[in-house]
mmCIF file of N, CA, C and O in Angstrom:
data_model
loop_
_atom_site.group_PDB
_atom_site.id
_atom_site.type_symbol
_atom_site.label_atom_id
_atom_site.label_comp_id
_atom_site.label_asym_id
_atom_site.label_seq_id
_atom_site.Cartn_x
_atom_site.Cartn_y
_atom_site.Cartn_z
ATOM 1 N N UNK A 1 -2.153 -16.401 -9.415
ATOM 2 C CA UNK A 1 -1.134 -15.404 -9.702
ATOM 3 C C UNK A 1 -1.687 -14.001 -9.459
ATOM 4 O O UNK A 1 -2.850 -13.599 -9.457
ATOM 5 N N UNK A 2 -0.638 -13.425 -9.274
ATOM 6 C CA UNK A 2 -1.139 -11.658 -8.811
ATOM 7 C C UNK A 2 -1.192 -10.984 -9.715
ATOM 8 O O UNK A 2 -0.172 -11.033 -10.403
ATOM 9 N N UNK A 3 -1.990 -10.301 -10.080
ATOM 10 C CA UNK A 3 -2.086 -9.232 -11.343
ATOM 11 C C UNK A 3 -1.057 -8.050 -11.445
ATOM 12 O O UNK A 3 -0.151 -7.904 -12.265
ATOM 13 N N UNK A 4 -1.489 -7.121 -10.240
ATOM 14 C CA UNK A 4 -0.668 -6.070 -10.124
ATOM 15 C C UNK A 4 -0.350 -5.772 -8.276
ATOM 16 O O UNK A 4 -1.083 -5.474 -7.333
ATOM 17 N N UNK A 5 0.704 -5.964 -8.383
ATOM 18 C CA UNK A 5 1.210 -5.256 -7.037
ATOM 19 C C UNK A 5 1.000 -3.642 -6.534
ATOM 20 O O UNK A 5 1.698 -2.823 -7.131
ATOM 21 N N UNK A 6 0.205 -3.196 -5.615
ATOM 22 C CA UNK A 6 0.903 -1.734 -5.444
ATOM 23 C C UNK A 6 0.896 -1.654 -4.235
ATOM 24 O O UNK A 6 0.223 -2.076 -3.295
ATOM 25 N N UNK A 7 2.546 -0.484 -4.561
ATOM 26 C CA UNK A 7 3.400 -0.111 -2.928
ATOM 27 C C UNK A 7 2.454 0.586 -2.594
ATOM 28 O O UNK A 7 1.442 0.852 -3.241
ATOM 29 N N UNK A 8 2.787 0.944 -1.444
ATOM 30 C CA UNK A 8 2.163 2.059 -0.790
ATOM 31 C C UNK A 8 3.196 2.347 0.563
ATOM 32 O O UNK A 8 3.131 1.774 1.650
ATOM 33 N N UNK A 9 4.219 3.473 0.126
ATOM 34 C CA UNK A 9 5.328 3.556 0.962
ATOM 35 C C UNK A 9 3.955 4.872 2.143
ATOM 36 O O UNK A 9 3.063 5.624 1.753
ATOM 37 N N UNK A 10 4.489 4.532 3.632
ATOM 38 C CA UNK A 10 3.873 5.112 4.626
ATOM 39 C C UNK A 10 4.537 5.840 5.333
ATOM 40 O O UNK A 10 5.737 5.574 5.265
ATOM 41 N N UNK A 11 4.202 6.923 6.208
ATOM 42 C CA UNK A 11 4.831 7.864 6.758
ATOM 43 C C UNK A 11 4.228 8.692 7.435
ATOM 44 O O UNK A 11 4.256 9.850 7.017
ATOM 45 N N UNK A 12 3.570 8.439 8.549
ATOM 46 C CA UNK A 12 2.579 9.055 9.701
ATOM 47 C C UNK A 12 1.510 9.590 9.410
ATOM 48 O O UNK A 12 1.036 10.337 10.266
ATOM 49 N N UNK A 13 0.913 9.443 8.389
ATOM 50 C CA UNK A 13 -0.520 10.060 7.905
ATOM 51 C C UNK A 13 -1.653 8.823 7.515
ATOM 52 O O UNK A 13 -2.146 8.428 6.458
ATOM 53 N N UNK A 14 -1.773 8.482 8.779
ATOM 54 C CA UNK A 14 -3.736 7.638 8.513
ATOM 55 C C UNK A 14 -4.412 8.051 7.544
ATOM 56 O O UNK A 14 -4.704 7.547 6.459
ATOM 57 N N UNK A 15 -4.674 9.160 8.095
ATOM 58 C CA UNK A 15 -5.745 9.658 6.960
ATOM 59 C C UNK A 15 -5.877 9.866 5.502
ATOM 60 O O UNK A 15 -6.900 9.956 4.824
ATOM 61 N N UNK A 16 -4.542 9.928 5.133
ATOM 62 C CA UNK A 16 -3.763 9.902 3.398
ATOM 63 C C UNK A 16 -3.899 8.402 3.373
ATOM 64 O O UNK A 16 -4.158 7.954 2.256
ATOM 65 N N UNK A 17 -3.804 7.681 4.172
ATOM 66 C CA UNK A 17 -2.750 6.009 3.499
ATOM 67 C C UNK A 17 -4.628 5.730 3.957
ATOM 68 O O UNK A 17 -5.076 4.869 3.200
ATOM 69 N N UNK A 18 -5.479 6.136 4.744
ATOM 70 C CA UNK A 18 -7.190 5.417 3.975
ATOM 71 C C UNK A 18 -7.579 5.876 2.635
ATOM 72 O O UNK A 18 -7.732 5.164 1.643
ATOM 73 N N UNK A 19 -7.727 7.214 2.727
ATOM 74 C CA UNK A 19 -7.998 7.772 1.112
ATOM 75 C C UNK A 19 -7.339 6.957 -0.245
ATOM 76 O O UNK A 19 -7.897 7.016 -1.341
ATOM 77 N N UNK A 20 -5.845 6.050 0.023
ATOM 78 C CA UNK A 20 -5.390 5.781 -0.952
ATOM 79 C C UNK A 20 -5.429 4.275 -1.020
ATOM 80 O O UNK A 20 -5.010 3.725 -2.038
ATOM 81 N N UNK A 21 -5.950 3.495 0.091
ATOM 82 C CA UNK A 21 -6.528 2.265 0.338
ATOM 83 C C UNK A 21 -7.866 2.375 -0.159
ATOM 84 O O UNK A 21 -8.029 1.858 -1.264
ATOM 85 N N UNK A 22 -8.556 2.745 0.202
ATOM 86 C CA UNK A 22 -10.146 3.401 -0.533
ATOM 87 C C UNK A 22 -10.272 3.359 -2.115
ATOM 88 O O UNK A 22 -11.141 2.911 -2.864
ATOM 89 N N UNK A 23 -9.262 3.897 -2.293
ATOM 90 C CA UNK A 23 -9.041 4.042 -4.296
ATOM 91 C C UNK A 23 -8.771 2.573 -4.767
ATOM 92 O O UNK A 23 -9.112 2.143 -5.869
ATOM 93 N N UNK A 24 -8.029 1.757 -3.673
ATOM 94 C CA UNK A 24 -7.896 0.176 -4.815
ATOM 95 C C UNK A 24 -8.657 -0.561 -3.928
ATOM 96 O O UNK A 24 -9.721 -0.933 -4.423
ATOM 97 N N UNK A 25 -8.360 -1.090 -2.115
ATOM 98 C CA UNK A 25 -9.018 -2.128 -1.880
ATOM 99 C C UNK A 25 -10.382 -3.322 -2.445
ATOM 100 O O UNK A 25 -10.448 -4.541 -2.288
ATOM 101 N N UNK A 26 -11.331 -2.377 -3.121
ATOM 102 C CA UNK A 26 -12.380 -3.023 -3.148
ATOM 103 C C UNK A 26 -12.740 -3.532 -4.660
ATOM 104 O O UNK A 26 -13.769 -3.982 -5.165
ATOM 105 N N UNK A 27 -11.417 -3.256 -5.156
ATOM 106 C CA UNK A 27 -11.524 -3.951 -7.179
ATOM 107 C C UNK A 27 -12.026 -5.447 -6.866
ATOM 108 O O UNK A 27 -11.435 -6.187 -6.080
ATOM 109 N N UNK A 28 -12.708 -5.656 -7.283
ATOM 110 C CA UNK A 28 -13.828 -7.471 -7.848
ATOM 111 C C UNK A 28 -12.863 -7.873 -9.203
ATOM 112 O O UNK A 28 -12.384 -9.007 -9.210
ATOM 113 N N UNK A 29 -12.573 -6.959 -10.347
ATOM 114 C CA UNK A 29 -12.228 -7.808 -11.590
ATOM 115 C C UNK A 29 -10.559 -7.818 -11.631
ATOM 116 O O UNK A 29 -9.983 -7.967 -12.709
ATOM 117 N N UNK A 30 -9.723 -7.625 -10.216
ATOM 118 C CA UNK A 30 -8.766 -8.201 -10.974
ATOM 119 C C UNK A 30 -7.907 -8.600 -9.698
ATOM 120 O O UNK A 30 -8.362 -8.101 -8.669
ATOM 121 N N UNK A 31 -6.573 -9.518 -9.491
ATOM 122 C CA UNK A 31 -6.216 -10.050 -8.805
ATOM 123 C C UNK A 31 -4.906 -9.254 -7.993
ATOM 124 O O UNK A 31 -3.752 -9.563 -8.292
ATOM 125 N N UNK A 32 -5.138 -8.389 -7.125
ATOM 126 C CA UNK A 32 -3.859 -7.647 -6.436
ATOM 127 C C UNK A 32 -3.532 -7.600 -5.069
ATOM 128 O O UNK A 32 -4.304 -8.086 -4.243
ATOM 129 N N UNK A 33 -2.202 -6.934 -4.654
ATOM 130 C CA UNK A 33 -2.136 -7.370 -3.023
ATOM 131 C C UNK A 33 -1.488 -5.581 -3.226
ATOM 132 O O UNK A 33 -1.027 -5.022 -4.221
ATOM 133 N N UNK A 34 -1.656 -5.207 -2.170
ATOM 134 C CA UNK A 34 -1.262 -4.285 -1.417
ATOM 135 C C UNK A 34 -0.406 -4.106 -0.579
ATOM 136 O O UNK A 34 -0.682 -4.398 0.584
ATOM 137 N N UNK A 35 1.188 -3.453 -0.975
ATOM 138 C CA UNK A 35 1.753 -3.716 0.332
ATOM 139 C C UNK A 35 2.583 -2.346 0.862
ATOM 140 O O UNK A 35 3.394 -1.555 0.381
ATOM 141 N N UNK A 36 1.929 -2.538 2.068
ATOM 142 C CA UNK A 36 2.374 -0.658 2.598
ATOM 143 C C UNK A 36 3.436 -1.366 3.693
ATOM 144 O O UNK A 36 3.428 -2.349 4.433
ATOM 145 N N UNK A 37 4.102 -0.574 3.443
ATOM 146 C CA UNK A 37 5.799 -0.484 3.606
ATOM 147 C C UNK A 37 5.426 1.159 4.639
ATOM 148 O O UNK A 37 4.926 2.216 4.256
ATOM 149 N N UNK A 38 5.751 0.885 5.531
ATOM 150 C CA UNK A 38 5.975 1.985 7.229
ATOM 151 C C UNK A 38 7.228 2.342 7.415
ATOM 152 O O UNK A 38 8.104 1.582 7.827
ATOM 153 N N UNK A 39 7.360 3.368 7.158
ATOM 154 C CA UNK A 39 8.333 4.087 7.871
ATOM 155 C C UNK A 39 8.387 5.703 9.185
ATOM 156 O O UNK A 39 9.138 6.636 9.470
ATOM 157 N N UNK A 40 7.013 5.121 9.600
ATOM 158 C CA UNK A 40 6.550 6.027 10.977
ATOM 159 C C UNK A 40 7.127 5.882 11.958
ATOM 160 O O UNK A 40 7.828 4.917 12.262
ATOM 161 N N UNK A 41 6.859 7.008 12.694
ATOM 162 C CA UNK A 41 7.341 6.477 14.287
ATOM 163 C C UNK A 41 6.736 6.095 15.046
ATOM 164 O O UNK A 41 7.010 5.888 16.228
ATOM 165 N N UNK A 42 5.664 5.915 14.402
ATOM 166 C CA UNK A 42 4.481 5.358 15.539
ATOM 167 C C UNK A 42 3.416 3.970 15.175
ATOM 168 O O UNK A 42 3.738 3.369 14.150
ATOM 169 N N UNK A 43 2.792 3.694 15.558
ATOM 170 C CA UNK A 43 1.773 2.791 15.417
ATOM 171 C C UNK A 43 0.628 2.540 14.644
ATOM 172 O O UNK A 43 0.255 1.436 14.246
ATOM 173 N N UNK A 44 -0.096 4.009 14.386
ATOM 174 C CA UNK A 44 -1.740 4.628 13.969
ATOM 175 C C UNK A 44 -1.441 3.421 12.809
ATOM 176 O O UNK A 44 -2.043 2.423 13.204
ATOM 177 N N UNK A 45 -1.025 3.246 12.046
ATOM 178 C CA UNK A 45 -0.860 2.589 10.430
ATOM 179 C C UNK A 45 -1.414 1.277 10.589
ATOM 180 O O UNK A 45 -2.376 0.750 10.029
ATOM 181 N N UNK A 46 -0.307 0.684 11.806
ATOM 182 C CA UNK A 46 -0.568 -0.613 12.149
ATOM 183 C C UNK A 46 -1.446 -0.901 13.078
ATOM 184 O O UNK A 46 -1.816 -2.051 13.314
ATOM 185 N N UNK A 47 -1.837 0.090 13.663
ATOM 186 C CA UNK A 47 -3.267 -0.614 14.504
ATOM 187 C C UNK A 47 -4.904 -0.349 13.618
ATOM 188 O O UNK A 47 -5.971 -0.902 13.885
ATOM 189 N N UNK A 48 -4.677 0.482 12.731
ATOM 190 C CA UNK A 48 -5.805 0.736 11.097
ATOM 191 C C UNK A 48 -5.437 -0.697 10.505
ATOM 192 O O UNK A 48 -6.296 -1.467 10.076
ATOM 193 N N UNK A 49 -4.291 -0.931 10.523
ATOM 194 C CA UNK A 49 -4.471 -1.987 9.178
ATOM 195 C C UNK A 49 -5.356 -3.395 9.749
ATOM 196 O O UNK A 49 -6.209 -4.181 9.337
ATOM 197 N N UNK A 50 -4.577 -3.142 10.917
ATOM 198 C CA UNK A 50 -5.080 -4.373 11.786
ATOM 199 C C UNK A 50 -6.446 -4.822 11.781
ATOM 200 O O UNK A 50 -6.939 -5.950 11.778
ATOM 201 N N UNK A 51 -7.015 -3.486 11.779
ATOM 202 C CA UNK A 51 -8.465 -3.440 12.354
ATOM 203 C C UNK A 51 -9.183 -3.970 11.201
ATOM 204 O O UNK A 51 -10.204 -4.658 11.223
ATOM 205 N N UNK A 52 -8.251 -3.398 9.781
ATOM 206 C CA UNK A 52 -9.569 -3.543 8.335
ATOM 207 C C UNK A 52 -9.675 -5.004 8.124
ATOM 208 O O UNK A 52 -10.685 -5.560 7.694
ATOM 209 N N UNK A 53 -8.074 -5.856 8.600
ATOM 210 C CA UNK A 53 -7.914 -7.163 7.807
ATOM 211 C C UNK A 53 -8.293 -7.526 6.901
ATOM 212 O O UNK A 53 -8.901 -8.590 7.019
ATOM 213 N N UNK A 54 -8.218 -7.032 5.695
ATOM 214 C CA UNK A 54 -7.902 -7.920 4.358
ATOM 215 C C UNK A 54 -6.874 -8.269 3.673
ATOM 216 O O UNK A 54 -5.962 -7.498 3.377
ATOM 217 N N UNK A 55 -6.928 -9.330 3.398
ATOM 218 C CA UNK A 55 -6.018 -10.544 2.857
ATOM 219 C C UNK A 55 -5.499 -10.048 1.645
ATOM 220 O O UNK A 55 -5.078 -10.917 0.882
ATOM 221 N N UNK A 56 -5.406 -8.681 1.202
ATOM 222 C CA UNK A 56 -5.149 -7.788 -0.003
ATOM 223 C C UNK A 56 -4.092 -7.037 0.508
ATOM 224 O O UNK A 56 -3.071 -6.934 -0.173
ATOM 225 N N UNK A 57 -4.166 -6.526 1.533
ATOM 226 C CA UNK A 57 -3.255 -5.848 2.689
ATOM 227 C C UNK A 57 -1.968 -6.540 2.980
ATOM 228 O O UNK A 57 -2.228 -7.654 3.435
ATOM 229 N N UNK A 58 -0.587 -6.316 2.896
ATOM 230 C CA UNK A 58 0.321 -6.982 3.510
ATOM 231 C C UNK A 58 1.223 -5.773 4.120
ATOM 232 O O UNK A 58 1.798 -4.940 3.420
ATOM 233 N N UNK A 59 1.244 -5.807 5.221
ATOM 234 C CA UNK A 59 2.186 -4.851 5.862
ATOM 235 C C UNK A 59 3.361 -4.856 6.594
ATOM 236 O O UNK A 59 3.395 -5.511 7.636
ATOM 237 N N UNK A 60 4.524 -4.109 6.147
ATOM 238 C CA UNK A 60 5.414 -4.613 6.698
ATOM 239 C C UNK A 60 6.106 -3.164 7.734
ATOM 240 O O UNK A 60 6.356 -2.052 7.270
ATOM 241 N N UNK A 61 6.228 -3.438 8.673
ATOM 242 C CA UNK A 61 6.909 -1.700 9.306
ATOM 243 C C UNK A 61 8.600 -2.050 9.269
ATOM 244 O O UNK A 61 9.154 -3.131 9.469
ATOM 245 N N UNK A 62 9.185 -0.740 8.941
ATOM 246 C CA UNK A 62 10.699 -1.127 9.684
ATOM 247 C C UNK A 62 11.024 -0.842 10.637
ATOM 248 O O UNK A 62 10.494 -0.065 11.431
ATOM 249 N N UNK A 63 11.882 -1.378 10.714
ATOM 250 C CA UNK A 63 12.512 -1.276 12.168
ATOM 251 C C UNK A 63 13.116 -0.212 12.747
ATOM 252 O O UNK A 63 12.796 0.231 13.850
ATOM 253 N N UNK A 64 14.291 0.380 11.802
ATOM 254 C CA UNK A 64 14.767 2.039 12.024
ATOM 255 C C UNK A 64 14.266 2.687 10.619
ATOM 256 O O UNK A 64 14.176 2.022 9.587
ATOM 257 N N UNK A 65 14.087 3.476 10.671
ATOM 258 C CA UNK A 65 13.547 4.008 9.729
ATOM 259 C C UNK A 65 14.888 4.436 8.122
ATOM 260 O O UNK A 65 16.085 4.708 8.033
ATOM 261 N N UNK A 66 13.831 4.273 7.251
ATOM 262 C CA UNK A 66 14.518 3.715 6.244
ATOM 263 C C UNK A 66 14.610 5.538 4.667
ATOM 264 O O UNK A 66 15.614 5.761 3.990
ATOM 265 N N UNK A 67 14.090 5.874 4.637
ATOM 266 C CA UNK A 67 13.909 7.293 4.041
ATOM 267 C C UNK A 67 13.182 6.705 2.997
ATOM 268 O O UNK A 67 13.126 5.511 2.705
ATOM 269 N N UNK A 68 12.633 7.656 2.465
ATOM 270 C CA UNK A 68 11.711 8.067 1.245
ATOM 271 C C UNK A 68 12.132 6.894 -0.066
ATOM 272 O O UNK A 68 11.337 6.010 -0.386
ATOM 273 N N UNK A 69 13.204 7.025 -0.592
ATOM 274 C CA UNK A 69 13.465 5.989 -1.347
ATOM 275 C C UNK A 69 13.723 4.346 -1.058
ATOM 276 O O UNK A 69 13.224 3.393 -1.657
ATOM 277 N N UNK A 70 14.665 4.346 0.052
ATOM 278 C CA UNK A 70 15.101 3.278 0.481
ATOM 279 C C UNK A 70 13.349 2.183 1.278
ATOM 280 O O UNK A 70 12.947 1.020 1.305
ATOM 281 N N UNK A 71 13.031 3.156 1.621
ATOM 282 C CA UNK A 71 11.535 2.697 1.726
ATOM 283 C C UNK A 71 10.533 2.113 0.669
ATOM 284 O O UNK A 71 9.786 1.141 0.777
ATOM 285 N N UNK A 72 10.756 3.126 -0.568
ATOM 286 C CA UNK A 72 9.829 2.232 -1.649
ATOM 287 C C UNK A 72 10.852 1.296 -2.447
ATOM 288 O O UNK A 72 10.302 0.472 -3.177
ATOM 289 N N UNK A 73 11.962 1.288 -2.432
ATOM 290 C CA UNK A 73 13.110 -0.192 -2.798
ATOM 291 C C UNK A 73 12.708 -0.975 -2.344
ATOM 292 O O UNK A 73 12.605 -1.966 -3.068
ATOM 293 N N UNK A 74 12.273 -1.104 -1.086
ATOM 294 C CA UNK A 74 11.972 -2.578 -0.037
ATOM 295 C C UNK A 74 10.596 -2.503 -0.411
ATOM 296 O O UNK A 74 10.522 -3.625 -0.912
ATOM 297 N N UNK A 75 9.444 -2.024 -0.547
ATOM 298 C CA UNK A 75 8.407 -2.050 -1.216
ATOM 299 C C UNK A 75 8.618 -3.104 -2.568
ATOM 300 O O UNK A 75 8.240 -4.276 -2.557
ATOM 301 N N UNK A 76 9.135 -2.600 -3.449
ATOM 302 C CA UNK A 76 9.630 -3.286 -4.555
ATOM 303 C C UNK A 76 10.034 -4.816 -4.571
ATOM 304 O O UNK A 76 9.567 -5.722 -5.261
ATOM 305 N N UNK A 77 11.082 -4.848 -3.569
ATOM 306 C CA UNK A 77 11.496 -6.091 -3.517
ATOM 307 C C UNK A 77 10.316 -7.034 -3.122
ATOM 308 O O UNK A 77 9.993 -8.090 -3.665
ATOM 309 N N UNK A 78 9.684 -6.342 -1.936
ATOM 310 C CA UNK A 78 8.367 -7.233 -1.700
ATOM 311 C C UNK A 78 7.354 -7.734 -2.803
ATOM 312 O O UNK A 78 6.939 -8.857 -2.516
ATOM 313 N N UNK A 79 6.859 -7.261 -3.918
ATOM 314 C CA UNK A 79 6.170 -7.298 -4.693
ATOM 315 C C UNK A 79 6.284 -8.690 -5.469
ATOM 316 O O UNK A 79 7.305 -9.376 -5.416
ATOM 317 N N UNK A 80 4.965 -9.101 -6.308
ATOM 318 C CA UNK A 80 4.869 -10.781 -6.578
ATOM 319 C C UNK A 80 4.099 -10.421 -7.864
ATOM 320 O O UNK A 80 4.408 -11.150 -8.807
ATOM 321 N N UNK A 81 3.327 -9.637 -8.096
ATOM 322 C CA UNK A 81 2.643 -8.773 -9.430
ATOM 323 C C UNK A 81 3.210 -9.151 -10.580
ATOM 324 O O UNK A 81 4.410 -8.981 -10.795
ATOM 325 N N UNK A 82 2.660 -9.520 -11.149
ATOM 326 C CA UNK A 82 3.011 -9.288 -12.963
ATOM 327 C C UNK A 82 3.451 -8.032 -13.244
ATOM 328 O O UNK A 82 4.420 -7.800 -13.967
ATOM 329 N N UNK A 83 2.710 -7.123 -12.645
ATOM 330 C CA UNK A 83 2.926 -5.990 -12.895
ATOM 331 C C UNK A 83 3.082 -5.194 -11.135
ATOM 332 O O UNK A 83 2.557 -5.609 -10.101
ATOM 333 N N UNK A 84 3.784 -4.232 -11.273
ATOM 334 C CA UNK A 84 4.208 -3.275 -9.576
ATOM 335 C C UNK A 84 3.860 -1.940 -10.060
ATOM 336 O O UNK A 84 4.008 -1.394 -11.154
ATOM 337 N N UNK A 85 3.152 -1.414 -8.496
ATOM 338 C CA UNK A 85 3.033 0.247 -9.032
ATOM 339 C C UNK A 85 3.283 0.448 -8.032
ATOM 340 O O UNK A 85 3.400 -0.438 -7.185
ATOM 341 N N UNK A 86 3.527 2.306 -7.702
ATOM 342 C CA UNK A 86 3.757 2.945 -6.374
ATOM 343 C C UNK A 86 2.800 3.763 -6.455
ATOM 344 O O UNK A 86 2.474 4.437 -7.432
ATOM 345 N N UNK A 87 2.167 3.704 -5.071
ATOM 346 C CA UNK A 87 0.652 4.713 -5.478
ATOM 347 C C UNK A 87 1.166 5.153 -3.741
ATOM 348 O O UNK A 87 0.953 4.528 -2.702
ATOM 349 N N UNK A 88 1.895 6.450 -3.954
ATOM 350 C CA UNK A 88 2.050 7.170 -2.347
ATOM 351 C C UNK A 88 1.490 7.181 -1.872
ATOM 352 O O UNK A 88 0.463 6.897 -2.489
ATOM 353 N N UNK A 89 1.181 7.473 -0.213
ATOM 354 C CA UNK A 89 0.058 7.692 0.782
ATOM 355 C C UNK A 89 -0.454 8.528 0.443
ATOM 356 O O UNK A 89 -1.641 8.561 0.769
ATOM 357 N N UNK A 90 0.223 10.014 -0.621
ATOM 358 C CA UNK A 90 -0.649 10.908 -0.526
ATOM 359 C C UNK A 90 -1.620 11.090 -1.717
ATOM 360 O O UNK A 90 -2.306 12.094 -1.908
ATOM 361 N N UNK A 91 -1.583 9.895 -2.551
ATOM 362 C CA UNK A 91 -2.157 9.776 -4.068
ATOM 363 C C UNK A 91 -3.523 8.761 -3.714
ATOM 364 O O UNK A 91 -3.812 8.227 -2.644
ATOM 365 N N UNK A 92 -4.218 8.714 -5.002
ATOM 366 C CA UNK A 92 -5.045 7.955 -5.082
ATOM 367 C C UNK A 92 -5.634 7.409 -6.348
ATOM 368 O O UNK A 92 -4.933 7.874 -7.246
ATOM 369 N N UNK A 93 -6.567 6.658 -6.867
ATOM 370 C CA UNK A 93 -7.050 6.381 -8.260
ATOM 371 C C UNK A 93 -8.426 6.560 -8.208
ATOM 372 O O UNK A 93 -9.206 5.842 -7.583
ATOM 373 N N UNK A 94 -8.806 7.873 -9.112
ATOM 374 C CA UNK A 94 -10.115 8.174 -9.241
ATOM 375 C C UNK A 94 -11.026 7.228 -9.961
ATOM 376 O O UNK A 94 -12.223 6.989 -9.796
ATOM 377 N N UNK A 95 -10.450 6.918 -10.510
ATOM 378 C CA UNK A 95 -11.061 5.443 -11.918
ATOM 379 C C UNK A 95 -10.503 4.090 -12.070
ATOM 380 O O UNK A 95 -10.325 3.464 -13.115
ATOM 381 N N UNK A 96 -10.218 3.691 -10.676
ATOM 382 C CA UNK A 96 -9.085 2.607 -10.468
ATOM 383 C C UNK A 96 -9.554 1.763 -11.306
ATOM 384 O O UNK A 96 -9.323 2.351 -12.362
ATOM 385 N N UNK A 97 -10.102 0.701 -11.611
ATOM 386 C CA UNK A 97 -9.971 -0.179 -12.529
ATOM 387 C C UNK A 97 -9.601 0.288 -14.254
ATOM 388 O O UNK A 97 -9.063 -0.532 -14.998
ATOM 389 N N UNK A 98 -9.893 1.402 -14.636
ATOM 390 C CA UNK A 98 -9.283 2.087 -15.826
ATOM 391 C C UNK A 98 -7.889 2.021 -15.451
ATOM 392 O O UNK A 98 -7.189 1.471 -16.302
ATOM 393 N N UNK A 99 -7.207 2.482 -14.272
ATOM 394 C CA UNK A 99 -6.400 3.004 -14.472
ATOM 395 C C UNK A 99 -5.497 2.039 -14.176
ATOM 396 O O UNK A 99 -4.470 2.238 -14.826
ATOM 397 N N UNK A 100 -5.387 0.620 -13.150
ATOM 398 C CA UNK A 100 -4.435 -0.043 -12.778
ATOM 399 C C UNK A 100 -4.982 -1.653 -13.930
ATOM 400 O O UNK A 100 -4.917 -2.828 -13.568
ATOM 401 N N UNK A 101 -5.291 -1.330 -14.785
ATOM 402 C CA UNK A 101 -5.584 -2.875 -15.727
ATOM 403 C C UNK A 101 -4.872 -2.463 -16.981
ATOM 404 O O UNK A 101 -4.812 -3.234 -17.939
#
């Protein structure tokens, strides 16, 4: 079972959506998936995610683009967590295991 789900709604910034992959990917004590939800016009997201492959990672892009909310709704729906969070591309967790347990 999944501990905690977190969104991670996307929107053309690599460099925000590593900084905020960086803050959870690498938790050992607890059981979560990651799922970044794209709403870019381009690729950079999905050819990064590609590259990191972990099985923590689930990514989904849309197809026409979906806006700011309607984007983290479908985030939501995706989620399997006991618990769901939204941690934006442009956020991060300084003390992640304090902060997402």
């Amino acid at each position: 079972m999944i501990d905690i789900s977190i969104i991670i709604p996307a929107y053309n910034s690599l460099t925000l959506l590593q900084k905020s992959l960086n803050s959870i990917i690498d938790q050992k004590d607890i059981k979560l998936e990651v799922i970044v939800v794209d709403d870019s016009t381009n690729s950079i997201i999905f050819n990064y995610l590609k590259k990191i492959n972990s099985n923590k990672v689930k990514y989904y892009k849309n197809i026409s683009k979906k806006g700011a909310v309607s984007n983290w709704n479908y985030g939501l729906s995706l989620a399997k967590g006991k618990y769901i969070t939204i941690l934006h591309h442009d956020e991060l967790y300084e003390d992640s295991i304090n902060q997402i347990s």
